[in-house]
Coordinates of C-alpha atoms in Angstrom, one line a residue:
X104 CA 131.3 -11.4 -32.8
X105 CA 129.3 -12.7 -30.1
X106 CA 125.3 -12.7 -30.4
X107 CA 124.0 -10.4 -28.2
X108 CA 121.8 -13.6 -26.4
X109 CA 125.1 -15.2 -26.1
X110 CA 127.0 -12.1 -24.4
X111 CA 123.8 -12.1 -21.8
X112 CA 124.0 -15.8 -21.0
X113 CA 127.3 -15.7 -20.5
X114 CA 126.7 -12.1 -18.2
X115 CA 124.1 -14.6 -16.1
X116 CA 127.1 -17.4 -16.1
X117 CA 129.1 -15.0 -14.5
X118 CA 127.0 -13.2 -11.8
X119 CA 126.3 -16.7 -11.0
X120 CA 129.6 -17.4 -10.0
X121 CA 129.8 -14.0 -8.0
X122 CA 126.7 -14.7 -6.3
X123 CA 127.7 -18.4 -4.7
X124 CA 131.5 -18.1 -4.5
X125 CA 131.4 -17.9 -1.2
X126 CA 129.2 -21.3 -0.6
X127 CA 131.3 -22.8 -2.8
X128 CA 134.8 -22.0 -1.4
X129 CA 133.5 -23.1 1.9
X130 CA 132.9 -26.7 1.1
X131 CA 135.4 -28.9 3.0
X132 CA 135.3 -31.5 0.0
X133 CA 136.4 -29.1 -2.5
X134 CA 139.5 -30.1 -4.2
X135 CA 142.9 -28.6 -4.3
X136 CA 144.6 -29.8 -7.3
X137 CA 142.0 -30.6 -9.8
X138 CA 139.9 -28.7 -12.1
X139 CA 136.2 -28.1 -10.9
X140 CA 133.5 -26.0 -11.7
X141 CA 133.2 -22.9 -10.3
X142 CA 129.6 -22.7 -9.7
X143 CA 126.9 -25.7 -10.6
X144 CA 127.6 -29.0 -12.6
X145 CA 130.6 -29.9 -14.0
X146 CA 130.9 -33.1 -16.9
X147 CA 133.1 -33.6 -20.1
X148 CA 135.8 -32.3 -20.6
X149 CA 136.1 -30.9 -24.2
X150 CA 138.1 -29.0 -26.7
X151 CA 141.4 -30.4 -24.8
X152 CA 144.2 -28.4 -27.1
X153 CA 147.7 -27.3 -27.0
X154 CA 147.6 -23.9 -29.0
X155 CA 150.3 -21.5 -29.4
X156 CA 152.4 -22.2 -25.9
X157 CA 149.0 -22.5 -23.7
X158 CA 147.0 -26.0 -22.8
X159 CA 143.1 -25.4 -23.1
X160 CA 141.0 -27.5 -21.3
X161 CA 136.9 -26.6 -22.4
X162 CA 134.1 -28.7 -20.1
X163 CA 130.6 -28.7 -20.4
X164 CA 129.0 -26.6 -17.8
X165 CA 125.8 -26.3 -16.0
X166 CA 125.9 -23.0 -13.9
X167 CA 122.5 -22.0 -12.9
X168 CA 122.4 -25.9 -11.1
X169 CA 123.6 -28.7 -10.1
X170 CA 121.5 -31.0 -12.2
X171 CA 122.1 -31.3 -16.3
X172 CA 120.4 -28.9 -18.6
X173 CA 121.4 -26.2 -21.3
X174 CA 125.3 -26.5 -21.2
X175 CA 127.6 -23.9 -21.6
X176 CA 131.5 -24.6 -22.4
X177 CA 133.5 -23.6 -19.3
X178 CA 136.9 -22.7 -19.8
X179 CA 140.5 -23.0 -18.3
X180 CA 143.8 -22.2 -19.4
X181 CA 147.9 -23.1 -17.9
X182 CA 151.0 -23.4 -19.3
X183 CA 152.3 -26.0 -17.4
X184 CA 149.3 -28.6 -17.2
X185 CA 149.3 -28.4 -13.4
X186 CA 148.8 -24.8 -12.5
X187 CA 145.2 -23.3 -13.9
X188 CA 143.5 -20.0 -15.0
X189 CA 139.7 -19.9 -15.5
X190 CA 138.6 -17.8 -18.5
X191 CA 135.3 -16.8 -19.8
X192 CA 133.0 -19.6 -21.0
X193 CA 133.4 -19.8 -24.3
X194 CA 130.2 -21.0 -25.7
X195 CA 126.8 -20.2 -24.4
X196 CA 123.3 -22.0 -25.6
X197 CA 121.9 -18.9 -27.8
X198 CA 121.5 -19.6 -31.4
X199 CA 118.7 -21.9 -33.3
X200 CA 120.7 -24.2 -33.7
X201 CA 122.3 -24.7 -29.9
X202 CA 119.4 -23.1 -27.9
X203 CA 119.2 -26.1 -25.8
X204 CA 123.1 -26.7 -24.9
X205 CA 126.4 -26.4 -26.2
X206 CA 127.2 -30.2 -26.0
X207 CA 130.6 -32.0 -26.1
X208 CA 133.3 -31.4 -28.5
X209 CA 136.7 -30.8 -29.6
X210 CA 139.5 -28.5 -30.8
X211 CA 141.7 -28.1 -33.7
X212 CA 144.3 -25.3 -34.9
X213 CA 143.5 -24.5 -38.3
X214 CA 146.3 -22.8 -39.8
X215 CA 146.7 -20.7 -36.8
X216 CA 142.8 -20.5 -35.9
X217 CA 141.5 -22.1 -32.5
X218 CA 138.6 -23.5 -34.6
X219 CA 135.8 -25.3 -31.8
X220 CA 133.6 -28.2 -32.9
X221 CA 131.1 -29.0 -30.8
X222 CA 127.4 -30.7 -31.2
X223 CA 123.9 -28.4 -30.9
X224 CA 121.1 -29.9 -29.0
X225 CA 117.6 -28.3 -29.9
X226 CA 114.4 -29.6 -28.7
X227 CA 110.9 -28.9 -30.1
X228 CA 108.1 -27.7 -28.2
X229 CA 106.5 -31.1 -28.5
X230 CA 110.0 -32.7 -27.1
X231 CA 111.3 -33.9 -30.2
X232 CA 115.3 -33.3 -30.3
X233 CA 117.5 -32.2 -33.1
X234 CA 121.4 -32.4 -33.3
X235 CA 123.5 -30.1 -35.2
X236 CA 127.2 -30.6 -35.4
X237 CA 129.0 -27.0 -35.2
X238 CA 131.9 -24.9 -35.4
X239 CA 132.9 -21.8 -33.6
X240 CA 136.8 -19.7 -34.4
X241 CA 139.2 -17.2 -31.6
X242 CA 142.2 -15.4 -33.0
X243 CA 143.0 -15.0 -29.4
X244 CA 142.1 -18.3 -27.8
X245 CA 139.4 -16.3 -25.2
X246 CA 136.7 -15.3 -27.1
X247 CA 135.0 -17.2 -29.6
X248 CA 132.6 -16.9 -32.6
X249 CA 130.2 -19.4 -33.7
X250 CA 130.2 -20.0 -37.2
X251 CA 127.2 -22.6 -37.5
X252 CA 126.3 -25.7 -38.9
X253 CA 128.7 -27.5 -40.3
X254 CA 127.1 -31.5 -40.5
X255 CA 123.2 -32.2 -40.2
X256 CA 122.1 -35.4 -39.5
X257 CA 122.8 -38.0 -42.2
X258 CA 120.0 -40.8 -42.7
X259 CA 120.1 -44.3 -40.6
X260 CA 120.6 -41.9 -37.0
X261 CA 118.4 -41.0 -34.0
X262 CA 119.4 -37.2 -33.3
X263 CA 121.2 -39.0 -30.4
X264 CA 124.6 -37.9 -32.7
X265 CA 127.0 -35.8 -31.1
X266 CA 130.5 -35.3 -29.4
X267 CA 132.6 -34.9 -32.4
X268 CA 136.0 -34.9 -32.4
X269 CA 138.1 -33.7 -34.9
X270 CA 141.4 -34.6 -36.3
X271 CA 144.1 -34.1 -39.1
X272 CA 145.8 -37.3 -41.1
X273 CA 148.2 -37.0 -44.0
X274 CA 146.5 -33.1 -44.9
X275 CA 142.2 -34.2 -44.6
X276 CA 140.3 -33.7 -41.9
X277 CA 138.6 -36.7 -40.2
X278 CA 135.5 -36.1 -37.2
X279 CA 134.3 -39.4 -35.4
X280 CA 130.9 -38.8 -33.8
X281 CA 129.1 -40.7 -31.4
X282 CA 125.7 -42.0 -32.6
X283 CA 122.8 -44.4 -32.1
X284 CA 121.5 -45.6 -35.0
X285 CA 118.0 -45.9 -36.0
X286 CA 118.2 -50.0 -35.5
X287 CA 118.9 -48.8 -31.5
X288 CA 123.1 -49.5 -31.9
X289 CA 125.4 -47.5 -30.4
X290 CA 127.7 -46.7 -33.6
X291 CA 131.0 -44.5 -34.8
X292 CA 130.6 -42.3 -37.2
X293 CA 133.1 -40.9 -39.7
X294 CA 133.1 -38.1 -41.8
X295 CA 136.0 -36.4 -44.2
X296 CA 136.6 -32.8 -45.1
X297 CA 139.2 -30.8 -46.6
X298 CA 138.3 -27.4 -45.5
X299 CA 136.5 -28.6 -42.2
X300 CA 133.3 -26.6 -43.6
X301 CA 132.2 -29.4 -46.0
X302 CA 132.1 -32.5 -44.7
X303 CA 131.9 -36.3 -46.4
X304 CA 129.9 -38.8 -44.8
X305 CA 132.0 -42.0 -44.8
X306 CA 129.8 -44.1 -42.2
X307 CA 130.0 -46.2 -38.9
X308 CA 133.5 -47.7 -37.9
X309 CA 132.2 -49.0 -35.5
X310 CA 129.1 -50.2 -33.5
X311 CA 127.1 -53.1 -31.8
X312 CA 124.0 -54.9 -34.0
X313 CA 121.2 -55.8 -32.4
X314 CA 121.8 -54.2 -29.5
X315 CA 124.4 -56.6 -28.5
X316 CA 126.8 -53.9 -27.3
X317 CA 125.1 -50.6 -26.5
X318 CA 122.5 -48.8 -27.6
X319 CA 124.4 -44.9 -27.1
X320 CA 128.0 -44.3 -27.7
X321 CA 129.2 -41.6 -26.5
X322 CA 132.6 -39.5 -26.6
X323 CA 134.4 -41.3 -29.5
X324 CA 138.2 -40.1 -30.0
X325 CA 140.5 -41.7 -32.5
X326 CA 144.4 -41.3 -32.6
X327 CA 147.4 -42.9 -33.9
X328 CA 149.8 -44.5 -30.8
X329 CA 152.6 -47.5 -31.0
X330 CA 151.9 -48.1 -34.7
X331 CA 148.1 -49.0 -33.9
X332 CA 144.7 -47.0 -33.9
X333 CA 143.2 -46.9 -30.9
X334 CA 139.4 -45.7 -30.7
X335 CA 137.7 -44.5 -27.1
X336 CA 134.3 -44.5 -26.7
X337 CA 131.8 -44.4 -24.0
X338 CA 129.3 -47.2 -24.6
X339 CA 125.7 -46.8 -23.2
X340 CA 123.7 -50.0 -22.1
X341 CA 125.9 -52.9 -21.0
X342 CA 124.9 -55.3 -18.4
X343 CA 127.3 -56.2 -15.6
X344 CA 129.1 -59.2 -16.2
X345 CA 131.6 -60.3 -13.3
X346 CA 134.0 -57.7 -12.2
X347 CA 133.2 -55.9 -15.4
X348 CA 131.0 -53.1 -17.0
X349 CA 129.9 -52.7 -13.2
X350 CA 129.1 -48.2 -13.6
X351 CA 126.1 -47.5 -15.1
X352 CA 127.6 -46.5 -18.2
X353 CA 131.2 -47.0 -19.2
X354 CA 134.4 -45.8 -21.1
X355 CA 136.9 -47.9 -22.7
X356 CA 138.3 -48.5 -26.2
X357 CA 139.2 -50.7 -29.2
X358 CA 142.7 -51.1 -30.4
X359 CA 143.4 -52.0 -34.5
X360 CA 144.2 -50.1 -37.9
X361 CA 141.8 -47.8 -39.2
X362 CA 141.7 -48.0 -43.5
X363 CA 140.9 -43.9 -44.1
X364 CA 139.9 -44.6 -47.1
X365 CA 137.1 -47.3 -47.1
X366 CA 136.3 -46.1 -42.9
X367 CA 137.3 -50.3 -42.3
X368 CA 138.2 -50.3 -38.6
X369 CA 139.9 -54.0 -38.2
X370 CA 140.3 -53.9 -34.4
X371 CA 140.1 -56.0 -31.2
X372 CA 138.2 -56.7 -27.9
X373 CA 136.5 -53.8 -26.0
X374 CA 139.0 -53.1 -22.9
X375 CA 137.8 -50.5 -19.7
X376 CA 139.7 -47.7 -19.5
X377 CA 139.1 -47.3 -15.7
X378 CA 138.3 -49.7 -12.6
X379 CA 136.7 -47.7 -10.0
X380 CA 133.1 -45.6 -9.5
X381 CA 133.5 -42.5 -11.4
X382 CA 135.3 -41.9 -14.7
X383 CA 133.7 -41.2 -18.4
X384 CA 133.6 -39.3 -21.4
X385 CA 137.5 -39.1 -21.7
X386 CA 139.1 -37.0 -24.5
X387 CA 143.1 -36.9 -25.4
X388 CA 145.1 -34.6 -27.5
X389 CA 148.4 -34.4 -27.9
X390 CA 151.0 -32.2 -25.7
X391 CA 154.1 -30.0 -26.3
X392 CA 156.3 -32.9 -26.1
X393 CA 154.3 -35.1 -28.2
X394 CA 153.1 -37.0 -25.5
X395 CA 149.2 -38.6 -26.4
X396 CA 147.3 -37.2 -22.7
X397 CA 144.3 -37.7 -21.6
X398 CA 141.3 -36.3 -19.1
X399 CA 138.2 -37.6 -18.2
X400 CA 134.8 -36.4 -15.9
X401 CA 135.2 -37.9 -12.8
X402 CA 131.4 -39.0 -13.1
X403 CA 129.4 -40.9 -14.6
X404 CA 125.3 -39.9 -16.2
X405 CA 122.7 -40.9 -14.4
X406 CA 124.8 -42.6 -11.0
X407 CA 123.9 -41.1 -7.8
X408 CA 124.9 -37.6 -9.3
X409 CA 122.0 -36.4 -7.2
X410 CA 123.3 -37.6 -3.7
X411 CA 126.7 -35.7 -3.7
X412 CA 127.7 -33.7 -0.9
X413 CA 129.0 -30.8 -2.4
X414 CA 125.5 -29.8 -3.8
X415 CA 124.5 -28.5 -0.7
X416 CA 127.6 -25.8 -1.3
X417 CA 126.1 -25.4 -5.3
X418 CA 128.7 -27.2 -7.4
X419 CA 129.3 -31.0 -8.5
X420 CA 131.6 -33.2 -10.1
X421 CA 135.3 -32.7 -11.3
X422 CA 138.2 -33.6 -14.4
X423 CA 140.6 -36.3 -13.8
X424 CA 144.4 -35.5 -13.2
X425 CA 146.3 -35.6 -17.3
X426 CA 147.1 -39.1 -17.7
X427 CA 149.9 -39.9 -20.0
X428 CA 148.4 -42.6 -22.6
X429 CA 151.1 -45.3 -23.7
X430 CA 149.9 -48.6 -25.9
X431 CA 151.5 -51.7 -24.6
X432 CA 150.9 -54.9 -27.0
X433 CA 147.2 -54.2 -27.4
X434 CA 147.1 -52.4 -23.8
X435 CA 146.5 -49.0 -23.1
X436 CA 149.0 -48.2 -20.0
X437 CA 148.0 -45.1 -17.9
X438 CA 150.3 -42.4 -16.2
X439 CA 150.3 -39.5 -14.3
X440 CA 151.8 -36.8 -16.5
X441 CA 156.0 -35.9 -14.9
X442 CA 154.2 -32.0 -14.1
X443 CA 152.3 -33.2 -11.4
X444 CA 155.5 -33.2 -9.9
X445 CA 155.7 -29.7 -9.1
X446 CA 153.0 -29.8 -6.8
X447 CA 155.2 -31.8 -4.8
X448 CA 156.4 -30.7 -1.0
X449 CA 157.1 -32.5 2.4
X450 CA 158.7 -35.4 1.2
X451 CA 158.7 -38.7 3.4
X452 CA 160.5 -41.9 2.6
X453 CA 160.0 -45.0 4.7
X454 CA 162.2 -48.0 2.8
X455 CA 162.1 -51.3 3.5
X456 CA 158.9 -51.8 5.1
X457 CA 158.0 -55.3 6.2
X458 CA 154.6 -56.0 7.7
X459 CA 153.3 -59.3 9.4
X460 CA 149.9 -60.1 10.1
X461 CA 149.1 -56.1 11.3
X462 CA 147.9 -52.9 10.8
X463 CA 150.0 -50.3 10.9
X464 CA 150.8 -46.1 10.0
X465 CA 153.7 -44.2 9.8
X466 CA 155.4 -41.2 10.4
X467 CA 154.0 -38.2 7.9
X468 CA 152.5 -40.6 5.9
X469 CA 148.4 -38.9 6.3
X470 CA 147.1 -36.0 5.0
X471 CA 143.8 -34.8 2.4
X472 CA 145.6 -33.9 -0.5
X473 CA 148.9 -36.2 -0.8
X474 CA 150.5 -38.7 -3.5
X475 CA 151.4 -41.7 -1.8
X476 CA 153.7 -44.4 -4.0
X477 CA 154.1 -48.4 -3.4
X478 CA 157.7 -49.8 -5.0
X479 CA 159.0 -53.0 -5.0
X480 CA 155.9 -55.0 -3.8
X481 CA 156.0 -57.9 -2.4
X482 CA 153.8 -60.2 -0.1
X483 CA 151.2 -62.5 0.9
X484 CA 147.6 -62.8 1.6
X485 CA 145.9 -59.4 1.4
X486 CA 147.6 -56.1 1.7
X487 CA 145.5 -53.1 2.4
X488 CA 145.9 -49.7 2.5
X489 CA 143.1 -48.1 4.5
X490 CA 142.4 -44.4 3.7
X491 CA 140.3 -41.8 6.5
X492 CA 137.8 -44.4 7.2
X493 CA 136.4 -44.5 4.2
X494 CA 138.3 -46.3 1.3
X495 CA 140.6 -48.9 0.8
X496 CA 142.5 -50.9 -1.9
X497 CA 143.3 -53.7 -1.5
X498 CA 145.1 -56.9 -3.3
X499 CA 144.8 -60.6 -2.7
X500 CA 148.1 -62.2 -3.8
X501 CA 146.8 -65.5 -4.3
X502 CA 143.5 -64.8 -6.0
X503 CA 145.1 -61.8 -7.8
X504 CA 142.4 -59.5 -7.2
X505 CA 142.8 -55.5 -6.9
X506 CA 139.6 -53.9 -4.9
X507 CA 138.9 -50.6 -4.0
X508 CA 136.3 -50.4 -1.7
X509 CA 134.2 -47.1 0.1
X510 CA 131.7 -46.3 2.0
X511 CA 128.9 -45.0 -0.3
X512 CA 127.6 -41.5 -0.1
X513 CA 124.1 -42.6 -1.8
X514 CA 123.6 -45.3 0.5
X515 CA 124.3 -44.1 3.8
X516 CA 127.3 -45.8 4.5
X517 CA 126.9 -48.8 2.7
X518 CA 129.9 -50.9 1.7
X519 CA 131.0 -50.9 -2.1
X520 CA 133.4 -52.1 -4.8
X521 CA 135.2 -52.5 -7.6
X522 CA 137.5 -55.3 -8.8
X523 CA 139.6 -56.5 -11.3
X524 CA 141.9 -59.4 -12.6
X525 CA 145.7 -58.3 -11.6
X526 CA 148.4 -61.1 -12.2
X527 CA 150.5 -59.5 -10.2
X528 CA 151.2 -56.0 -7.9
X529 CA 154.6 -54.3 -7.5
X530 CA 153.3 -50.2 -8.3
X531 CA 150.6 -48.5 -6.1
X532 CA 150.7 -45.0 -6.9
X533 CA 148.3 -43.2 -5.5
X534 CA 146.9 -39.3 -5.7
X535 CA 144.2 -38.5 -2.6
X536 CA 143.0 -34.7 -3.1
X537 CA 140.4 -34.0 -0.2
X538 CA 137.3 -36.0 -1.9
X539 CA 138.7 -38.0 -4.4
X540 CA 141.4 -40.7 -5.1
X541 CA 143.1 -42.0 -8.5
X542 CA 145.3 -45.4 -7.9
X543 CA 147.2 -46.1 -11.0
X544 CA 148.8 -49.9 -10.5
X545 CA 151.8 -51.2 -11.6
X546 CA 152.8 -47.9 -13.8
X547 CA 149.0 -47.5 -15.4
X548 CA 148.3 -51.1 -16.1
X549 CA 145.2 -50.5 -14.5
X550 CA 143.9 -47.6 -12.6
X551 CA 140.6 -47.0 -10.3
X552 CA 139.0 -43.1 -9.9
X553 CA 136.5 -42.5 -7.4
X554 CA 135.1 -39.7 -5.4
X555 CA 134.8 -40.5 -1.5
X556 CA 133.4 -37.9 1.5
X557 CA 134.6 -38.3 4.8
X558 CA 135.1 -36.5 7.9
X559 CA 137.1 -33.0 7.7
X560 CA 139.4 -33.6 10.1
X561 CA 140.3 -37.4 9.5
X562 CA 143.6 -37.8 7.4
X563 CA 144.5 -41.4 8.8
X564 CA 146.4 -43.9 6.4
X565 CA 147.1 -47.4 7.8
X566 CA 148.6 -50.3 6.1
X567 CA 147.7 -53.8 7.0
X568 CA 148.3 -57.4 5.8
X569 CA 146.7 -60.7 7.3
X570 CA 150.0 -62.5 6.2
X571 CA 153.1 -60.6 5.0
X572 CA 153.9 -57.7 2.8
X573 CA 157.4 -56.0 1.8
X574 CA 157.4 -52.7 0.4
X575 CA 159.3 -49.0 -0.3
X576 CA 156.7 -46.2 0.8
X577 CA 157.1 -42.4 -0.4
X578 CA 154.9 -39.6 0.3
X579 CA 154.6 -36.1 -0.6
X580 CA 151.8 -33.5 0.1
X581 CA 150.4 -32.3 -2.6
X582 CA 149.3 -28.7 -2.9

């Protein structure tokens, strides 16, 4: 059973959404095939689960504003990954040991049980904070009891320790947290259960010393793909070095083999997930077909979440489309998942396109909300694909150099980028939905994500090159 502080806050939640859903419906930037908030802030995505024939996707979410604060975990369900339902928030700040936001999490089926893990934030009246790590159960999947504390603090940790995810291997339980450590490192933490009540502390995986990479990490997620172990997390406190690490905070992973036993983590290089201006805290889980899928915020802390548009119509921020994770050597590939498909209408094919020192559009191929795919590239020079005045992508065939380029909505207008290495091009695929793009190149080698607001009523698309480019084009609306 609920609290009856928990069943009021959620009550507020909802009369919240009531009271603005016609300010927010009326935003021209409001997207049409992703999942958004419907009222106030929007950020990580949590809990993602496949439970007994229905996805879950849980985010955390700020209702009463479009500014962080106490979170609450929003709520929507499909059964087909494309098409979605919003339910009830589940979790509402309420107890002593969440008062001050339901922070990120995950989702497990225990025998049966949806069983929610998710971290407490608590803050003093003198502004210290205090973390809890804690679990909440659903019979039904829709409504939710909190069962408590489940891990406090261990020694060595700032209460900067939270976003647990939680996982089953070979019949234990295993939760990686994220955590900064009381030397100022961001750090991995482990911990072992066999009831998912009691909990062993195992210790860091892994971490930075000294500060040399990170002093937060956030949203860490482990999982088993291609043979290897592959470990996300969202690293606080890089510096920008060339083309890389260029967001304000970041998301990427590690790729090696994890030793359960001794918590070893033997693993390689740090690698970005994502190229462009908005993508973190990603989470995966596994889907009915066993595929490894994941979703991230399209945003990132702390970047110019203040100048977006759409606050003036009370909401903010979005989830990525599902992206279809597949490990390549050491590489984590990235796909749209096959159901995105089904969204699919007004189909336009223009093969064989050559181009020669132009600019040029084509029939049908414009739109707000459309998926627009590059085969069979070939070219070069630079060949651009110029997107409402706003955005473009670009790639440099002899410097090998993939940009994606807007005009900034924090600095009025400003030109701004982001780049990165690309031996070679011969995949754009590319999803537009009214305010934001996601280019995945050459089948998810590397992908950008960004949000961009133009005009209403521009849908232009031109391509250009400044020498010669050869292509197949296909595009379909998107609704």
């Amino acid at each position: 059973m609920k609290s009856l502080n928990e069943k009021k806050q959620i009550q507020l939640a909802e009369e919240e959404i009531k009271k603005y859903a016609s300010i927010v419906e009326s935003d021209p930037n409001r997207l049409r095939y992703h999942l958004m908030p419907p009222v106030g802030l929007m950020n990580d995505p949590n809990g993602l689960i496949y439970w007994k024939g229905t996805y879950h996707v849980f985010y955390q979410w700020m209702p009463f504003q479009t500014t962080h604060g106490a979170k609450f975990w929003g709520h929507y369900t499909s059964h087909d990954f494309v098409h979605w339902e919003r339910q009830a928030p589940a979790l509402a700040p309420s107890e002593w040991f969440d008062r001050n936001g339901c922070y990120s999490g995950s989702a497990v089926d225990n025998d049966g049980v949806l069983t929610l893990f998710y971290t407490g934030n608590v803050k003093g009246d003198d502004g210290t904070r205090h973390t809890y790590q804690c679990m909440a159960i659903s019979s039904d999947g829709l409504h939710f009891e909190k069962k408590g504390v489940v891990v406090h603090l261990p020694d060595g940790y700032t209460a900067h320790f939270r976003d647990p995810k939680v996982w089953k291997h070979e019949n234990k339980w295993y939760m990686v947290i994220g955590a900064q450590s009381e030397q100022l490192d961001g750090k991995a933490v482990l911990f072992r259960s066999d009831d998912l009540m009691h909990w062993e502390h195992i210790g860091a995986i892994a971490g930075g010393e000294d500060g040399n990479f990170g002093y937060m990490w956030e949203c860490p997620d482990v999982f088993r793909l291609g043979g290897k172990d592959v470990l996300i997390v969202c690293p606080q406190g890089l510096q920008p070095e060339g083309m890389h690490y260029q967001n304000v905070y970041q998301a990427g992973y590690f790729v090696g083999q994890l030793n359960y036993e001794t918590g070893q983590y033997v693993h390689g290089t740090f690698t970005e997930l994502d190229r462009g201006f908005e993508f973190y805290a990603p989470q995966t889980m596994v889907d009915e077909h066993g595929r490894r899928v994941m979703i991230a915020w399209m945003g990132v802390p702390d970047q110019d979440e203040d100048q977006h548009p759409t606050i003036a119509y009370r909401w903010v921020h979005a989830l990525t489309l599902p992206r279809e994770l597949v490990l390549i050597g050491d590489k984590l590939y990235q796909r749209p998942i096959e159901q995105l498909q089904l969204l699919r209408s007004d189909e336009v094919h223009h093969p064989n396109v050559f181009l020669q020192k132009e600019v040029r559009q084509f029939d049908g191929v414009k739109g707000k909300t459309i998926e627009l795919l590059l085969k069979h590239i070939d070219g070069k020079g630079v060949l651009s694909i110029h997107i409402q005045n706003n955005v473009s992508f670009s790639y440099d065939f002899e410097q090998k150099v993939a940009t994606l380029e807007r005009e900034s909505f924090a600095r009025n207008g400003m030109k701004e980028k982001r780049q990165c290495l690309l031996s070679q091009l011969h995949t754009i695929h590319m999803f537009i939905d009214t305010s934001s793009i996601e280019i995945f190149l050459n089948d998810g080698e590397e992908v950008f994500t960004a949000r961009f607001f133009t005009k209403e009523e521009n849908e232009h698309i031109s391509f250009q090159t400044n020498a010669e480019a050869s292509f197949h084009l296909s595009k379909w609306k998107l609704c």
